[in-house]
Coordinates of C-alpha atoms in Angstrom, one line a residue:
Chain A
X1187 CA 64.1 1.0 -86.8
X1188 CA 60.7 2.2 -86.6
X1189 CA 57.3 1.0 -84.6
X1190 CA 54.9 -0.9 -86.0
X1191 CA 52.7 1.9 -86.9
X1192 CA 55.1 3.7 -88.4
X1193 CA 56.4 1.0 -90.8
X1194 CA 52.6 1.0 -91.8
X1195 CA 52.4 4.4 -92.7
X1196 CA 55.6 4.5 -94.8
X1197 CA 54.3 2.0 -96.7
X1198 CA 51.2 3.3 -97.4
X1199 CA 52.3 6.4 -98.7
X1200 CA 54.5 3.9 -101.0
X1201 CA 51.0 2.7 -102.5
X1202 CA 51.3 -0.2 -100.2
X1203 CA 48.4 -1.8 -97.4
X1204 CA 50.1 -3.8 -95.1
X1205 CA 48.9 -6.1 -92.3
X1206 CA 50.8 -8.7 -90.0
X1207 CA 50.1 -11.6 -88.5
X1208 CA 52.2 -14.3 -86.1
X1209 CA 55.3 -15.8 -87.5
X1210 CA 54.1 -19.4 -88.1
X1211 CA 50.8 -18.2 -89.1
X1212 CA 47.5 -17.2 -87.7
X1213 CA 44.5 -14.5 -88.0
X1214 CA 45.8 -11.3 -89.6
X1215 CA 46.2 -8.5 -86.7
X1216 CA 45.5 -4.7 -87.7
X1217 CA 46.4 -1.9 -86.2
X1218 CA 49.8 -3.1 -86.8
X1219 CA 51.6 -4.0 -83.2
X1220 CA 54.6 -4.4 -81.6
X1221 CA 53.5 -8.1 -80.4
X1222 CA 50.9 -10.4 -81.1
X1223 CA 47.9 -9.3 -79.5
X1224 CA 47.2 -12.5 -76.8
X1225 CA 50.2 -14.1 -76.9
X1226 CA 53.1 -11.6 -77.1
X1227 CA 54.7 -13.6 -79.5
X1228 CA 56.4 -12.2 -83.1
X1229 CA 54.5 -10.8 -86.0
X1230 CA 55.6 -10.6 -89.6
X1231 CA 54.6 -8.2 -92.7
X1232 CA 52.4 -9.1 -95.5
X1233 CA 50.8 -7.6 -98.6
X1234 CA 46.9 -7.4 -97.4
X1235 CA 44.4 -9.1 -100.2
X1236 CA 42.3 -5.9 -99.6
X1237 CA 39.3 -8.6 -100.3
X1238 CA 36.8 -8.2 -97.4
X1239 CA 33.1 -8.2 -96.3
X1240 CA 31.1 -5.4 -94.7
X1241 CA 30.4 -6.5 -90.8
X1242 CA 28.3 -3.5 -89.9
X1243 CA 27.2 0.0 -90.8
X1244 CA 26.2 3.5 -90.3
X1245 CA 25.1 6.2 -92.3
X1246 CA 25.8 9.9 -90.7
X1247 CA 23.0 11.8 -91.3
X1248 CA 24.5 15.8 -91.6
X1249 CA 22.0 18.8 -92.3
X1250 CA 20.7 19.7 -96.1
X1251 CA 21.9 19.7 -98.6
X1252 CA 25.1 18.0 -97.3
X1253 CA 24.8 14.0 -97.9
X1254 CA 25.2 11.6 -95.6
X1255 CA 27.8 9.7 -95.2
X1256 CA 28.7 5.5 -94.3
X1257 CA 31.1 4.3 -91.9
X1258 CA 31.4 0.9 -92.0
X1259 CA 33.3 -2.2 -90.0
X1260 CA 35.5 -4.6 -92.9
X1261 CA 36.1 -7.8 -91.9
X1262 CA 39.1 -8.5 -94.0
X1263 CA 39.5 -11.5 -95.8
X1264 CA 43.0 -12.8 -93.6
X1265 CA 41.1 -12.3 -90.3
X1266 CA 41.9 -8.6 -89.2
X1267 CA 38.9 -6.1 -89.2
X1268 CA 39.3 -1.9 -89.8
X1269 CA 36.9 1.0 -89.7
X1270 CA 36.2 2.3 -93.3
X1271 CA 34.0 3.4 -95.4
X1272 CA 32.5 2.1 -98.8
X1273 CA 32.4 4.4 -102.0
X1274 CA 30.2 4.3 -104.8
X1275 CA 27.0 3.4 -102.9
X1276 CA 24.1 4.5 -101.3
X1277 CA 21.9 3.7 -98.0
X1278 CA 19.7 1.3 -100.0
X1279 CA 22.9 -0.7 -101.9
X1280 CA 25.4 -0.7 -98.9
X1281 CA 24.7 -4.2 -96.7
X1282 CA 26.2 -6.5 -94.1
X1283 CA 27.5 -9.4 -96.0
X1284 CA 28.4 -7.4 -99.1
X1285 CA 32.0 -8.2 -100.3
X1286 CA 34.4 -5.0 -101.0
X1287 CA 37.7 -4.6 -102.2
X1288 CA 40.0 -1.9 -100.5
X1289 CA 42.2 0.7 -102.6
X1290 CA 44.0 3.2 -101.6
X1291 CA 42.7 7.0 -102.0
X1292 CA 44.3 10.4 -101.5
X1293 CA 45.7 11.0 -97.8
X1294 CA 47.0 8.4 -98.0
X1295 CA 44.0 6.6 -96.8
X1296 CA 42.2 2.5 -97.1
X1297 CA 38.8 2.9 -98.0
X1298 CA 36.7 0.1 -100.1
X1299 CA 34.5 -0.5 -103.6
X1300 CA 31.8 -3.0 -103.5
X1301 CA 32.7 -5.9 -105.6
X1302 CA 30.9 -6.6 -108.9
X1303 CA 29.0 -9.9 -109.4
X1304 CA 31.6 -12.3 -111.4
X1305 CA 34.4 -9.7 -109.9
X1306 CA 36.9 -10.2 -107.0
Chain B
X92 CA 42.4 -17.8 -56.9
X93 CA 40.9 -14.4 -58.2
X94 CA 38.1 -12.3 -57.8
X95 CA 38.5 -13.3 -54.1
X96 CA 35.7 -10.2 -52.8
X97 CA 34.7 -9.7 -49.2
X98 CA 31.1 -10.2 -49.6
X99 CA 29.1 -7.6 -47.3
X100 CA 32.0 -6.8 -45.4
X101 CA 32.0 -3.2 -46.6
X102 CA 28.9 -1.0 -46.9
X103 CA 27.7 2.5 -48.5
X104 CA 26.0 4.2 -45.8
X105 CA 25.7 7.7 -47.5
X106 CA 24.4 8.7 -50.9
X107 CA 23.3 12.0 -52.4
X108 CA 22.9 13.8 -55.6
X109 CA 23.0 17.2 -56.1
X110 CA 21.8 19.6 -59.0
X111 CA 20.2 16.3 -61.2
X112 CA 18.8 18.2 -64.0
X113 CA 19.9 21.7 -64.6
X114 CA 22.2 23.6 -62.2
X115 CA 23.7 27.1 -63.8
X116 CA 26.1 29.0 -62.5
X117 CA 28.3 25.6 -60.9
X118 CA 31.3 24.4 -62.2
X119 CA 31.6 20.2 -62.5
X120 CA 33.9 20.1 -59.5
X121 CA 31.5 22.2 -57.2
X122 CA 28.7 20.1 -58.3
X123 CA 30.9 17.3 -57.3
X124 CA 31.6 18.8 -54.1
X125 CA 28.1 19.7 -53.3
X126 CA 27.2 15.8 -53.7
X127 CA 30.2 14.7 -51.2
X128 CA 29.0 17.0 -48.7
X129 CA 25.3 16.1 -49.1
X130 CA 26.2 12.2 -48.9
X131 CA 28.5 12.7 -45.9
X132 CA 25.8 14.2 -44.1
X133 CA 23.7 11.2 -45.0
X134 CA 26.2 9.0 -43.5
X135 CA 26.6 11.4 -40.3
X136 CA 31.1 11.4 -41.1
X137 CA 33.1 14.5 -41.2
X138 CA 34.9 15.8 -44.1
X139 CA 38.2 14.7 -42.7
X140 CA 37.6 11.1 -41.5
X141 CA 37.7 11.0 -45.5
X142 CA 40.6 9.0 -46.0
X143 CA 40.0 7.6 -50.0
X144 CA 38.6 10.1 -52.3
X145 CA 37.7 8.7 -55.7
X146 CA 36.9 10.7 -58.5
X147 CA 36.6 10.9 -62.6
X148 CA 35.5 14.1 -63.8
X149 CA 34.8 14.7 -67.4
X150 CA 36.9 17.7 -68.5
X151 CA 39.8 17.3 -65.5
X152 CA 42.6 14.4 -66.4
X153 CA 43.6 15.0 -62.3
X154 CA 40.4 15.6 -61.0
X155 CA 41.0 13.3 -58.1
X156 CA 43.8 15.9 -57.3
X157 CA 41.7 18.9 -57.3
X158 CA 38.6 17.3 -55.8
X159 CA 41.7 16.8 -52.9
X160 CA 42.1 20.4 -52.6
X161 CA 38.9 21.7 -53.3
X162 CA 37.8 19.9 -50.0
X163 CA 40.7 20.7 -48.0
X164 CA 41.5 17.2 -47.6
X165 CA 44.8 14.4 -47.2
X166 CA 43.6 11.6 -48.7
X167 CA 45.6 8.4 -47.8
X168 CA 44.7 7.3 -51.2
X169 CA 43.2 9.0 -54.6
X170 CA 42.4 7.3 -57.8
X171 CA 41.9 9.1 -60.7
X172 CA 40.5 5.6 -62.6
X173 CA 39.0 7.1 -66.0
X174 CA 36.8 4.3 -67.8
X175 CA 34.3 6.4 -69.1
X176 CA 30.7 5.5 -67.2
X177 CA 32.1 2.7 -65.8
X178 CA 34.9 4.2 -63.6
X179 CA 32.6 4.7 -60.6
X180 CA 31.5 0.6 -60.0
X181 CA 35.8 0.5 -60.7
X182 CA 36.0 2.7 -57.9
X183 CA 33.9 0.8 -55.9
X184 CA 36.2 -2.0 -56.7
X185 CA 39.6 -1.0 -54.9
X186 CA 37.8 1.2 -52.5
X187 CA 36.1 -2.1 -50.9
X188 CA 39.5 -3.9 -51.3
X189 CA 41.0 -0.9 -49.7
X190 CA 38.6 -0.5 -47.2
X191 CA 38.3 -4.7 -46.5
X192 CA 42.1 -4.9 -45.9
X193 CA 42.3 -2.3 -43.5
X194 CA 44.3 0.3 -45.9
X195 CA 41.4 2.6 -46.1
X196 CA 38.5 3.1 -43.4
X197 CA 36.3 5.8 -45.5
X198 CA 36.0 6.2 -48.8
X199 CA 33.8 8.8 -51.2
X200 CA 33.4 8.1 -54.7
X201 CA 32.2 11.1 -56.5
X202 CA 30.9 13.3 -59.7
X203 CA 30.1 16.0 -60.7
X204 CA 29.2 18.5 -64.0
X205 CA 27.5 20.6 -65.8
X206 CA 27.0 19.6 -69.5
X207 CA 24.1 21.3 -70.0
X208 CA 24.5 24.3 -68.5
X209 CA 28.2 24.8 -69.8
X210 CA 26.8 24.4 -73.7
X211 CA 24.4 21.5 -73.9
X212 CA 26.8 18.8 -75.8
X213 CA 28.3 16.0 -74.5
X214 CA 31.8 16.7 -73.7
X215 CA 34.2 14.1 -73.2
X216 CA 38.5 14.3 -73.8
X217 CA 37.9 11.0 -75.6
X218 CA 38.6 10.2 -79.4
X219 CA 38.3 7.8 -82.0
X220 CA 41.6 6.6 -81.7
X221 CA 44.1 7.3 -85.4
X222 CA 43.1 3.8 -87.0
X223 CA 39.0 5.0 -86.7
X224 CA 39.4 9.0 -86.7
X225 CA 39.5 9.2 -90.7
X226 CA 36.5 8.0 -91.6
X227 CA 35.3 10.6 -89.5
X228 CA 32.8 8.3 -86.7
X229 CA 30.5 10.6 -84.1
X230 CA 32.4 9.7 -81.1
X231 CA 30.7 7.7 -79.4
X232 CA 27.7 7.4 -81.0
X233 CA 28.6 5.9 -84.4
X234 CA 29.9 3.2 -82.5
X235 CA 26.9 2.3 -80.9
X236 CA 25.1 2.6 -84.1
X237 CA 27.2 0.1 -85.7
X238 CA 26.9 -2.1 -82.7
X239 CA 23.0 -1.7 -83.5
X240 CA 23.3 -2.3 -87.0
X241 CA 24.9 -5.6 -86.3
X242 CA 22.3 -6.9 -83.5
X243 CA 19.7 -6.0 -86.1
X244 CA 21.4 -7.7 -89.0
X245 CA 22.0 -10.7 -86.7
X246 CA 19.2 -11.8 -84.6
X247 CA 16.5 -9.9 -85.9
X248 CA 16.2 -6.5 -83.3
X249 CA 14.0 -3.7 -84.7
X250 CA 13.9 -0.4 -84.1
X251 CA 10.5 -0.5 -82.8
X252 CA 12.4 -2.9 -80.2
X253 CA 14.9 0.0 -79.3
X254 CA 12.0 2.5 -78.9
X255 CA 10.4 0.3 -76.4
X256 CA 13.6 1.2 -74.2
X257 CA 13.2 4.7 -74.3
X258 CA 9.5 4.6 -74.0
X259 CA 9.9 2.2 -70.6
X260 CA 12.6 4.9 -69.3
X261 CA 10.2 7.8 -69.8
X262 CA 7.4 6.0 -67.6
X263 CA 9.8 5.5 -64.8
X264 CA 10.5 9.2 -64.9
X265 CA 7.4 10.4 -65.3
X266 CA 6.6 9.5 -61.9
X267 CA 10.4 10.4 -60.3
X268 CA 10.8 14.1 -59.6
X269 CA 14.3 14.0 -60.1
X270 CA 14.0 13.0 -63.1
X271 CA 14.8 15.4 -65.7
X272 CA 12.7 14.7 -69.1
X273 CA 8.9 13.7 -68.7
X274 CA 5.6 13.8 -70.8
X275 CA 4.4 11.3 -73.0
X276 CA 6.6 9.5 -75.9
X277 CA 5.6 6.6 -77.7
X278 CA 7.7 4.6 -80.0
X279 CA 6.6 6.0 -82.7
X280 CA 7.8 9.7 -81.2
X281 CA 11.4 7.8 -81.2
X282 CA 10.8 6.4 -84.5
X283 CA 9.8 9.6 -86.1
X284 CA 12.8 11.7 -84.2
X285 CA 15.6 12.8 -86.3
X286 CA 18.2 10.0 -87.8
X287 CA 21.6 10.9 -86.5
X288 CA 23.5 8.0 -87.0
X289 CA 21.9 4.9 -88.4
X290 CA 19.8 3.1 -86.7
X291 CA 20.2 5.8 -84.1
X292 CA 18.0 8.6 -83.8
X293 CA 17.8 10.9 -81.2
X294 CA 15.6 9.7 -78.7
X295 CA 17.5 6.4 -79.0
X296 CA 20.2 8.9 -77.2
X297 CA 20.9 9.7 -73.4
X298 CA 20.0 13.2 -72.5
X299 CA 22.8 15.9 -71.5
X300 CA 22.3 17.6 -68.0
X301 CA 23.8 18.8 -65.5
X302 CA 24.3 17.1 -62.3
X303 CA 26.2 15.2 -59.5
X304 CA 26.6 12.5 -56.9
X305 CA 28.7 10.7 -54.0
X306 CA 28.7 7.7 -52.2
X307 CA 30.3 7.2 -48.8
X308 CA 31.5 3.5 -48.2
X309 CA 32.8 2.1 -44.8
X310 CA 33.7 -1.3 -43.3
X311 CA 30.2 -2.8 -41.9
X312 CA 31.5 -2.8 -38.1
X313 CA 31.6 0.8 -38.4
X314 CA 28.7 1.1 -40.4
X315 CA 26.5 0.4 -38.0
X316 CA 27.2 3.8 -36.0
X317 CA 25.8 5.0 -38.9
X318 CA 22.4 6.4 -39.3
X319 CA 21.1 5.4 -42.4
X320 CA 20.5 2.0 -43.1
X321 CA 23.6 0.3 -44.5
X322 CA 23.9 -1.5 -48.0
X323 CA 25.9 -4.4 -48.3
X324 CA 28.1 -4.7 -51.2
X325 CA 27.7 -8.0 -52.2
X326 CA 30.2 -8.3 -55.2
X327 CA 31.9 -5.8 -57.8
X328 CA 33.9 -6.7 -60.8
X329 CA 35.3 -4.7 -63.8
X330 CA 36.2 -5.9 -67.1
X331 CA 38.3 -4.5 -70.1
X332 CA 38.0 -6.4 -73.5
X333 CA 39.3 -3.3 -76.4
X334 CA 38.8 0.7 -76.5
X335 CA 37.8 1.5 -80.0
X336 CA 34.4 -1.1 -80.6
X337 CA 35.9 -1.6 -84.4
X338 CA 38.1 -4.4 -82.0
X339 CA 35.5 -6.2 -80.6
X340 CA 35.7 -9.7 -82.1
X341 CA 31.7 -9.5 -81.9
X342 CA 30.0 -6.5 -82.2
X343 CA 27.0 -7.3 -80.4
X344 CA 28.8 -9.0 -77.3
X345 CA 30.2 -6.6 -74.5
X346 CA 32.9 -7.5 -71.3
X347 CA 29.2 -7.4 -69.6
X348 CA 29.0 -11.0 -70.2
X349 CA 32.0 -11.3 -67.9
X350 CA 31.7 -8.4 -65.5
X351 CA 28.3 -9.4 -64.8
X352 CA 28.7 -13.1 -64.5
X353 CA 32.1 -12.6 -61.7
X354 CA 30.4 -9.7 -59.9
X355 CA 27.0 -12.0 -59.3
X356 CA 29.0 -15.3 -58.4
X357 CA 31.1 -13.0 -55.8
X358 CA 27.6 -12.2 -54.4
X359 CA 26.4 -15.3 -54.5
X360 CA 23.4 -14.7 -56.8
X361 CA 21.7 -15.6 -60.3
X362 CA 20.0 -13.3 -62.6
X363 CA 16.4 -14.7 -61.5
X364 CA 17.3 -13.5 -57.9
X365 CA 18.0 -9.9 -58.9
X366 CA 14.8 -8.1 -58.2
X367 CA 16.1 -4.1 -59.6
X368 CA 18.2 -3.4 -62.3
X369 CA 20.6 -0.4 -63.2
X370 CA 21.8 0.0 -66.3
X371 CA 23.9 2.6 -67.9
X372 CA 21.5 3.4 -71.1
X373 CA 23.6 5.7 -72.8
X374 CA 21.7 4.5 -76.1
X375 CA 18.8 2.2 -76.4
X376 CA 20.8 -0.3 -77.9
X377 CA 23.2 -0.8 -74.5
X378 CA 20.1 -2.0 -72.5
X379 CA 19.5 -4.7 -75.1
X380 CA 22.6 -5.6 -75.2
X381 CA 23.5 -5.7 -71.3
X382 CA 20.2 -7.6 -70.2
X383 CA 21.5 -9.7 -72.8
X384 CA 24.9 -10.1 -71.3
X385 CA 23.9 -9.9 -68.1
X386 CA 22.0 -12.9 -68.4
X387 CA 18.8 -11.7 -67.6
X388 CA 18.3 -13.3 -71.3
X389 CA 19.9 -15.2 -74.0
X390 CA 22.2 -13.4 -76.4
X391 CA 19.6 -12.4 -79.3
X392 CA 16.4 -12.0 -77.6
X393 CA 16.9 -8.8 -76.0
X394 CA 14.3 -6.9 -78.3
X395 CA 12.0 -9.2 -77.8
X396 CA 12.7 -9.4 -74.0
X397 CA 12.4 -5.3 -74.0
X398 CA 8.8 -5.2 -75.8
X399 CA 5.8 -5.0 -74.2
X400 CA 6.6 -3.1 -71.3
X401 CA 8.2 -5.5 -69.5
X402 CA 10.8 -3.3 -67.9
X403 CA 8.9 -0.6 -67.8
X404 CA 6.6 0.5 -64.6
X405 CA 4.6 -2.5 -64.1
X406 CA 6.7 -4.9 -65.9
X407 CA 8.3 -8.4 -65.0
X408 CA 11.7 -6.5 -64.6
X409 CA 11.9 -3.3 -63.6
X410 CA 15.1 -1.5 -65.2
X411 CA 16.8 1.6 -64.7
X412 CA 13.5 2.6 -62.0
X413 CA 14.4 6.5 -61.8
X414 CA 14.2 6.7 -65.7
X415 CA 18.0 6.3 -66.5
X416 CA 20.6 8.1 -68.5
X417 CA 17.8 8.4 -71.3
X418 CA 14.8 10.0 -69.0
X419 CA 16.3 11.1 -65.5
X420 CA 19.8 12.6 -65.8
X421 CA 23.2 12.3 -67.8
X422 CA 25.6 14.0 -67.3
X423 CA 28.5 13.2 -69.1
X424 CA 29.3 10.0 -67.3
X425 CA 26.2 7.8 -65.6
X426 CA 27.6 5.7 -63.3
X427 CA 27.5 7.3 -60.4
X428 CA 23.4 7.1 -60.7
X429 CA 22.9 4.2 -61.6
X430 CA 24.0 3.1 -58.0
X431 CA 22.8 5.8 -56.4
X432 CA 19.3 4.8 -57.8
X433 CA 20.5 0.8 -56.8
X434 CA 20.6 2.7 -53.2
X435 CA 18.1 4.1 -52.8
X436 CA 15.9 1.1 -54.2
X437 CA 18.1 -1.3 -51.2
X438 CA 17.1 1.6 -48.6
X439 CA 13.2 1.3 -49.6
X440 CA 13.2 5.5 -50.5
X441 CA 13.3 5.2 -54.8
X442 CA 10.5 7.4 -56.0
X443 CA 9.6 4.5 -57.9
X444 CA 10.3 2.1 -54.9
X445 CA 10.0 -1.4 -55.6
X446 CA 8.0 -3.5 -52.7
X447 CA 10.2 -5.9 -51.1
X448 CA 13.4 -5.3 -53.7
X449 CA 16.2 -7.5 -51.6
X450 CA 18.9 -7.4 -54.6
X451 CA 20.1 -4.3 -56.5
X452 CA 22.6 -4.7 -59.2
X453 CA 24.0 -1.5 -60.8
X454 CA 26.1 -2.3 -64.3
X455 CA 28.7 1.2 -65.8
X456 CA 29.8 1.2 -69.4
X457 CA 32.3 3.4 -70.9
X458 CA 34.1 4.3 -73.8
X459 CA 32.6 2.2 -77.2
X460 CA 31.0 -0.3 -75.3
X461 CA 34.7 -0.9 -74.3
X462 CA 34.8 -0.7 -70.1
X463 CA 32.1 -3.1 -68.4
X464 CA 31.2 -2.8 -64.6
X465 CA 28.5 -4.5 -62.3
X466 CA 28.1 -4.3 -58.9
X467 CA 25.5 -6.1 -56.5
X468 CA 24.4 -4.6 -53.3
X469 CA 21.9 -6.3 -51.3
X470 CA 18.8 -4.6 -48.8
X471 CA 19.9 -3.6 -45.3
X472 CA 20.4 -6.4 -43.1
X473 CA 20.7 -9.1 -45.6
X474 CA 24.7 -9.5 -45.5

């Protein structure tokens, strides 16, 4: 037996993103707890989608010639939301509303691709 | 039952702040203990009639514990409280409870330190916690920024909007000696200033200075020994929604909305009835969104309700009168000045005094937007 956030991590390095939600159903909860945030009822394990839409962003501005850099909020698709940050884009492409996909890069770590037109 | 508050049965009848600006050479805690002695003297009470110290300091975990010793004192009761800007109206919390049931019979709330002498940053022990760290946020900034982000994606707020908050600060300090940044700046200076974190730049940002201050707080029978005139405190509540903003089920909606809405029914009072406002400002953005939340307008219009001077000298609503965290002073942690500026307005001896003010509130933030405090002190003699 393990906590919560430890059961995550495990399963992340196993290729795996994981978020919970209650047992009977509800709005997915990340970080992954020990109790369901509100109610203190139990939560079970499921595969994320890792479909989602960006909710806000930033862009870190850092001093020539070093590029900035997004942080962004991801409203996940089952309900749960998650700092992150969007690859493959710049400060004019990357909006609210735009619809990402997560994968999982080296650290292990989530971090998301914008979804092509026709894609997701 | 809840939120039961002894409306202006409890009083603060000292207030000081020492080293506002820049103050080399002093540690935080003797900065701190600089301001308790100058705010005892105000309220004419020996050092050890002190019998609830209350304290946050920004680099001291237990800084209720040394602010104990430092000042040679045997507290009957110390709280260490750490909710970033907001721990001082939390304070002010339990010490009137304290003080109202007879536990306590003085309390100091105090702070103290020397950001800008001791390297110019803002220093805080706090983190992004491990679920935000990777992506490598400015703490706290970036979290404001995103909050910003949203409110402009949402309803519309500019940027222009945001410099109009910086702009009124720096009029109110430009006529406040205390106040530690002054000249001209027009939104476009704030526009034009360097992006830090988008939509942030950095004269969206508080300044970093040194400084300290203390409030002395008594039951009102006794406070009428006192010399200065008392000010009521009218109502106080403290709210607590998440730590790391990423939780907040709305980005652009703080625990202000209820902080300010229980603190101003324990007093007995509507928006429309306060006449001076004090707002933490750590970032243009948190005025925006506390006026919002506060209900001095509806959830969206803040930007508008901002432009145009209207809380700036002269203005409909005058906010944050000695120039705020973002003109007059921050040092590390703001809340202690935003009611000692609330104080001095209810006393009639602001620098930017406002005729006839009869209703101060004073509203702390901490963390990410996370911690949410408002207090509401009314003029001498109107308890």
């Amino acid at each position: 037996m393990t906590g919560a956030a430890q059961v995550w991590d495990e399963a992340l390095a196993q290729g795996r993103f994981l978020l919970q939600r209650p047992q009977g159903g509800g709005k997915a909860v990340f970080p992954p707890r020990e109790l369901a945030p509100g109610t203190g009822g139990d939560l079970e394990w499921f595969e994320a989608s890792g479909r989602g839409t960006v909710y806000s962003v930033t862009w870190i501005q850092r001093r020539p010639p070093e590029a900035p850099y997004n942080v962004v909020l991801v409203d996940l698709e089952e309900g749960a939301r998650m700092m992150g940050r969007v690859e493959g884009v710049t400060e004019e492409s990357l909006r609210i509303g735009m619809a990402v996909r997560a994968r999982i890069a080296e650290g292990p770590l989530v971090v998301f691709n914008p979804v092509q037109e026709g894609q997701g | 039952m809840g939120d039961t508050f002894p409306r202006g049965r409890t009083a603060v009848v000292g207030s000081a702040t020492f080293g506002v600006g820049e103050m080399p050479g002093y540690s935080a805690l003797e900065i701190a203990a600089n301001a308790v002695r100058r705010a005892l003297a105000d309220a004419d009470i020996s050092l050890p009639e002190v019998d609830g110290l209350f304290i946050a300091l920004p680099d001291d975990l237990f800084g209720g514990l040394s602010l104990a010793q430092y000042l040679g004192i045997h507290p009957r009761f110390t709280d260490n409280n750490r909710a970033g800007g907001a721990s001082f109206m939390s304070h002010l919390v339990t010490a009137v409870m304290m003080l109202d049931a007879g536990y306590l019979d003085c309390a100091v709330i105090a702070y103290g330190a020397n950001q800008r002498s001791s390297g110019g940053k803002l220093s805080t022990p706090a983190r992004p916690d491990r679920w935000d760290a990777p992506y490598a946020p400015m703490y706290p900034l970036s979290f404001y920024a995103l909050a910003a982000a949203r409110h402009m994606h949402q309803y519309g707020t500019t940027r222009e909007q945001l410099a109009e908050v910086a702009v009124a600060a720096r009029g109110w300090a430009n006529t406040n000696p205390e106040a530690f940044a002054k000249g001209p700046l027009s939104v476009e200076d704030v526009l034009s200033s360097r992006m830090i974190s988008t939509p942030i730049s950095a004269r969206d940002c508080c300044l970093v200075t040194d400084g300290g201050a203390a409030l002395v707080l008594t039951r009102m029978d006794r406070a009428r020994d006192c010399p200065q005139p008392s000010v009521p405190i009218l109502g106080a509540a403290a709210a607590t929604w998440y730590n790391s903003l990423t939780q907040a089920e709305d980005v652009t909606v703080t625990a202000a909305a209820e902080s300010g809405p229980r603190a101003m029914a324990m007093a007995g009072v509507t928006p429309a009835e306060i006449d001076v406002v004090q707002l933490y400002d750590a970032f243009t953005i948190n005025t925006v969104l506390f006026l919002e939340d506060l209900g001095f307008c509806a959830k969206g219009e803040g930007g508008a309700f901002v432009s145009g001077g209207r809380i700036a000298p002269g203005g409909t609503l005058p906010v944050n009168t000695n120039g705020g965290g973002l003109s007059c002073c921050h040092p590390g942690m703001y809340g202690m000045f935003a009611m000692t500026e609330a104080v001095r307005q209810m006393r009639g001896t602001a620098a930017n005094q406002i005729d006839g003010a009869k209703i101060a509130l004073a509203h702390g933030n901490g963390g990410t937007l996370s911690a949410q405090a408002t207090v509401i002190f009314g003029a001498p003699g109107t308890a």
